[in-house]
């Protein structure tokens, strides 16, 4: 399974318009594209950062959709400002249960040597995921990787902002341990509201 993430950098006052655009324009279009298995949208209302992620059955389906989604991406850039697009392989995905209203997501981006990615995936699957499942309010987690760049992004969803905040210390400890063990650099972290949850990606563990 593969994914394309589009990060929109908008004014905080434009976030509601961004949510409506993705919900009412982007999602219906993607649902009619062969190979698409859904869309999620994360929003940071304070800083205006929105991340729309579409999931695909294969890398070929993802790439063949590029022309169909480009016009909408260009429209989003005109409406909200800067847009950054990244492509990923979905290496791990686990749902403890489906997300609920009010769910929030902590995202961490990291970079390591491409040759280390398989070891990172195995550790995430066998160790870090097990640790996260013990946390109160844990909902789901995923790890996406880019094998050519060595970049990886981890997303951990919680039932509420309160549960996500309570897990901050534990999450920071996991990131620090992974950085030391795999010579990885944490590039960025963020906490988001799960504004749209329409991914139909199966369990990948």
Tab-separated table of C-alpha atoms in Angstrom:
chain	number	residue	atom	x	y	z
A	1	UNK	CA	0.000	0.000	0.000
A	2	UNK	CA	1.166	3.526	-0.800
A	3	UNK	CA	0.215	7.059	0.163
A	4	UNK	CA	0.529	10.610	-1.082
A	5	UNK	CA	0.523	13.368	1.519
A	6	UNK	CA	-0.222	16.966	0.634
A	7	UNK	CA	0.667	19.555	3.269
A	8	UNK	CA	-1.183	22.848	2.966
A	9	UNK	CA	0.194	25.856	4.805
A	10	UNK	CA	-2.767	28.164	5.307
A	11	UNK	CA	-3.715	31.095	7.472
A	12	UNK	CA	-5.396	29.800	10.659
A	13	UNK	CA	-8.516	31.703	9.628
A	14	UNK	CA	-8.667	29.601	6.441
A	15	UNK	CA	-8.581	26.164	8.104
A	16	UNK	CA	-12.360	25.693	8.067
A	17	UNK	CA	-12.421	26.545	4.370
A	18	UNK	CA	-9.624	24.012	3.823
A	19	UNK	CA	-11.561	21.282	5.619
A	20	UNK	CA	-14.659	22.030	3.541
A	21	UNK	CA	-12.651	21.989	0.307
A	22	UNK	CA	-11.083	18.603	1.020
A	23	UNK	CA	-14.374	17.124	2.286
A	24	UNK	CA	-16.637	18.467	-0.466
A	25	UNK	CA	-14.320	18.587	-3.492
A	26	UNK	CA	-11.253	16.384	-3.064
A	27	UNK	CA	-12.769	13.361	-1.294
A	28	UNK	CA	-15.662	12.811	-3.761
A	29	UNK	CA	-13.253	13.065	-6.693
A	30	UNK	CA	-10.788	10.577	-5.194
A	31	UNK	CA	-13.534	8.071	-4.408
A	32	UNK	CA	-14.032	7.686	-8.144
A	33	UNK	CA	-10.361	7.110	-8.982
A	34	UNK	CA	-9.283	3.499	-9.546
A	35	UNK	CA	-6.966	2.170	-6.863
A	36	UNK	CA	-7.710	4.829	-4.254
A	37	UNK	CA	-8.526	3.441	-0.804
A	38	UNK	CA	-9.467	6.625	0.963
A	39	UNK	CA	-8.357	9.908	2.441
A	40	UNK	CA	-7.572	11.420	5.818
A	41	UNK	CA	-7.132	15.059	6.816
A	42	UNK	CA	-5.158	16.346	9.800
A	43	UNK	CA	-5.428	19.988	10.836
A	44	UNK	CA	-3.480	22.213	13.194
A	45	UNK	CA	-5.854	25.120	13.737
A	46	UNK	CA	-3.325	27.179	15.676
A	47	UNK	CA	-0.634	27.214	12.977
A	48	UNK	CA	-2.773	26.621	9.882
A	49	UNK	CA	-1.031	23.398	8.838
A	50	UNK	CA	-3.277	20.816	7.136
A	51	UNK	CA	-2.147	17.419	5.870
A	52	UNK	CA	-4.346	15.481	3.428
A	53	UNK	CA	-3.211	11.894	2.848
A	54	UNK	CA	-4.638	9.665	0.125
A	55	UNK	CA	-3.948	5.916	0.186
A	56	UNK	CA	-3.465	3.703	-2.874
A	57	UNK	CA	-3.483	-0.009	-3.643
A	58	UNK	CA	-0.217	0.218	-5.598
A	59	UNK	CA	2.469	2.686	-6.574
A	60	UNK	CA	1.200	2.452	-10.152
A	61	UNK	CA	-2.301	3.533	-9.083
A	62	UNK	CA	-0.843	6.417	-7.108
A	63	UNK	CA	1.271	7.649	-9.996
A	64	UNK	CA	-1.466	7.232	-12.600
A	65	UNK	CA	-3.727	9.489	-10.524
A	66	UNK	CA	-1.243	12.373	-10.590
A	67	UNK	CA	-2.845	14.255	-13.472
A	68	UNK	CA	-6.320	13.881	-11.976
A	69	UNK	CA	-5.381	15.371	-8.619
A	70	UNK	CA	-2.957	18.031	-9.863
A	71	UNK	CA	-5.665	20.563	-10.716
A	72	UNK	CA	-7.170	20.272	-7.244
A	73	UNK	CA	-3.750	20.592	-5.656
A	74	UNK	CA	-3.051	23.703	-7.714
A	75	UNK	CA	-6.420	25.108	-6.671
A	76	UNK	CA	-5.560	24.479	-3.023
A	77	UNK	CA	-2.272	26.307	-3.498
A	78	UNK	CA	-4.123	29.294	-4.924
A	79	UNK	CA	-6.661	29.298	-2.093
A	80	UNK	CA	-4.460	28.626	0.916
A	81	UNK	CA	-0.814	29.277	0.069
A	82	UNK	CA	2.098	26.829	0.027
A	83	UNK	CA	1.625	23.145	-0.783
A	84	UNK	CA	4.160	20.324	-0.288
A	85	UNK	CA	3.622	16.842	-1.753
A	86	UNK	CA	5.360	13.655	-0.593
A	87	UNK	CA	4.966	9.995	-1.559
A	88	UNK	CA	5.273	7.078	0.850
A	89	UNK	CA	5.116	3.330	1.228
A	90	UNK	CA	2.782	2.337	4.057
A	91	UNK	CA	5.008	-0.038	6.023
A	92	UNK	CA	2.942	-0.551	9.203
A	93	UNK	CA	-0.660	0.186	10.097
A	94	UNK	CA	-2.506	-1.001	13.177
A	95	UNK	CA	-5.938	-0.011	14.486
A	96	UNK	CA	-6.746	-0.757	18.094
A	97	UNK	CA	-10.201	0.560	17.231
A	98	UNK	CA	-11.670	2.981	14.715
A	99	UNK	CA	-11.292	6.683	15.419
A	100	UNK	CA	-14.018	8.568	17.229
A	101	UNK	CA	-15.221	12.134	17.095
A	102	UNK	CA	-12.586	14.332	18.725
A	103	UNK	CA	-9.661	12.059	17.841
A	104	UNK	CA	-6.220	13.666	17.576
A	105	UNK	CA	-2.956	12.576	15.968
A	106	UNK	CA	0.683	13.103	16.842
A	107	UNK	CA	2.957	13.035	13.782
A	108	UNK	CA	6.750	12.703	13.798
A	109	UNK	CA	8.963	12.982	10.727
A	110	UNK	CA	12.464	11.486	10.784
A	111	UNK	CA	15.325	10.717	8.451
A	112	UNK	CA	17.963	7.989	8.498
A	113	UNK	CA	20.160	6.141	6.022
A	114	UNK	CA	17.930	4.331	3.489
A	115	UNK	CA	19.684	1.050	4.296
A	116	UNK	CA	18.429	1.309	7.904
A	117	UNK	CA	14.751	1.619	7.029
A	118	UNK	CA	13.954	-2.101	7.119
A	119	UNK	CA	15.360	-2.311	10.644
A	120	UNK	CA	13.327	0.752	11.646
A	121	UNK	CA	10.159	-0.846	10.279
A	122	UNK	CA	10.808	-4.092	12.154
A	123	UNK	CA	11.462	-2.237	15.410
A	124	UNK	CA	8.326	-0.138	14.963
A	125	UNK	CA	6.285	-3.274	14.327
A	126	UNK	CA	7.709	-5.437	17.128
A	127	UNK	CA	8.601	-2.926	19.843
A	128	UNK	CA	7.283	0.619	19.481
A	129	UNK	CA	3.784	-0.401	18.397
A	130	UNK	CA	3.505	-2.721	21.404
A	131	UNK	CA	4.544	0.133	23.697
A	132	UNK	CA	2.001	2.533	22.187
A	133	UNK	CA	-0.821	0.007	22.578
A	134	UNK	CA	-0.466	0.209	26.354
A	135	UNK	CA	-1.276	3.929	26.422
A	136	UNK	CA	-4.677	5.103	27.603
A	137	UNK	CA	-6.765	6.397	24.727
A	138	UNK	CA	-4.532	4.913	22.008
A	139	UNK	CA	-6.504	4.452	18.800
A	140	UNK	CA	-4.155	3.555	15.918
A	141	UNK	CA	-0.646	3.982	14.556
A	142	UNK	CA	1.072	3.917	11.200
A	143	UNK	CA	4.574	4.174	9.811
A	144	UNK	CA	5.182	5.383	6.268
A	145	UNK	CA	8.597	5.386	4.615
A	146	UNK	CA	10.349	6.683	1.537
A	147	UNK	CA	13.061	4.191	0.614
A	148	UNK	CA	14.978	6.504	-1.695
A	149	UNK	CA	15.320	9.413	0.749
A	150	UNK	CA	15.428	7.519	4.051
A	151	UNK	CA	12.550	9.609	5.376
A	152	UNK	CA	9.877	8.135	7.622
A	153	UNK	CA	6.733	9.487	9.247
A	154	UNK	CA	4.961	7.992	12.239
A	155	UNK	CA	1.340	8.830	13.080
A	156	UNK	CA	-0.226	7.884	16.412
A	157	UNK	CA	-3.933	8.565	16.874
A	158	UNK	CA	-5.644	8.996	20.235
A	159	UNK	CA	-9.289	9.193	21.243
A	160	UNK	CA	-8.938	12.768	22.464
A	161	UNK	CA	-6.555	15.700	22.783
A	162	UNK	CA	-6.299	14.913	26.494
A	163	UNK	CA	-5.089	11.369	25.816
A	164	UNK	CA	-2.590	12.628	23.232
A	165	UNK	CA	-1.207	15.220	25.656
A	166	UNK	CA	-0.848	12.635	28.432
A	167	UNK	CA	1.223	10.468	26.073
A	168	UNK	CA	3.674	13.239	25.138
A	169	UNK	CA	6.408	12.132	27.509
A	170	UNK	CA	6.176	8.502	26.470
A	171	UNK	CA	6.209	9.438	22.787
A	172	UNK	CA	9.265	11.627	23.294
A	173	UNK	CA	11.085	8.749	24.995
A	174	UNK	CA	10.288	6.407	22.092
A	175	UNK	CA	11.545	8.948	19.560
A	176	UNK	CA	14.767	9.477	21.501
A	177	UNK	CA	15.405	5.731	21.746
A	178	UNK	CA	14.781	5.236	18.026
A	179	UNK	CA	17.062	8.157	17.140
A	180	UNK	CA	19.943	6.719	19.154
A	181	UNK	CA	19.548	3.168	17.927
A	182	UNK	CA	19.094	3.896	14.225
A	183	UNK	CA	21.104	7.100	13.870
A	184	UNK	CA	17.927	8.884	12.859
A	185	UNK	CA	17.235	12.602	12.992
A	186	UNK	CA	13.773	13.763	14.022
A	187	UNK	CA	12.997	16.514	11.517
A	188	UNK	CA	9.666	17.725	12.866
A	189	UNK	CA	6.746	16.823	15.100
A	190	UNK	CA	3.188	18.072	15.220
A	191	UNK	CA	-0.129	17.525	16.956
A	192	UNK	CA	-3.296	17.602	14.880
A	193	UNK	CA	-7.032	17.204	14.972
A	194	UNK	CA	-8.262	14.292	12.858
A	195	UNK	CA	-10.722	16.289	10.772
A	196	UNK	CA	-11.521	13.584	8.195
A	197	UNK	CA	-10.999	9.840	8.587
A	198	UNK	CA	-11.936	7.976	5.426
A	199	UNK	CA	-8.973	5.626	4.961
A	200	UNK	CA	-9.809	2.016	4.145
A	201	UNK	CA	-6.255	0.690	4.383
A	202	UNK	CA	-6.167	-2.868	5.785
A	203	UNK	CA	-4.081	-3.916	8.768
A	204	UNK	CA	-0.363	-4.037	7.900
A	205	UNK	CA	1.756	-5.514	10.695
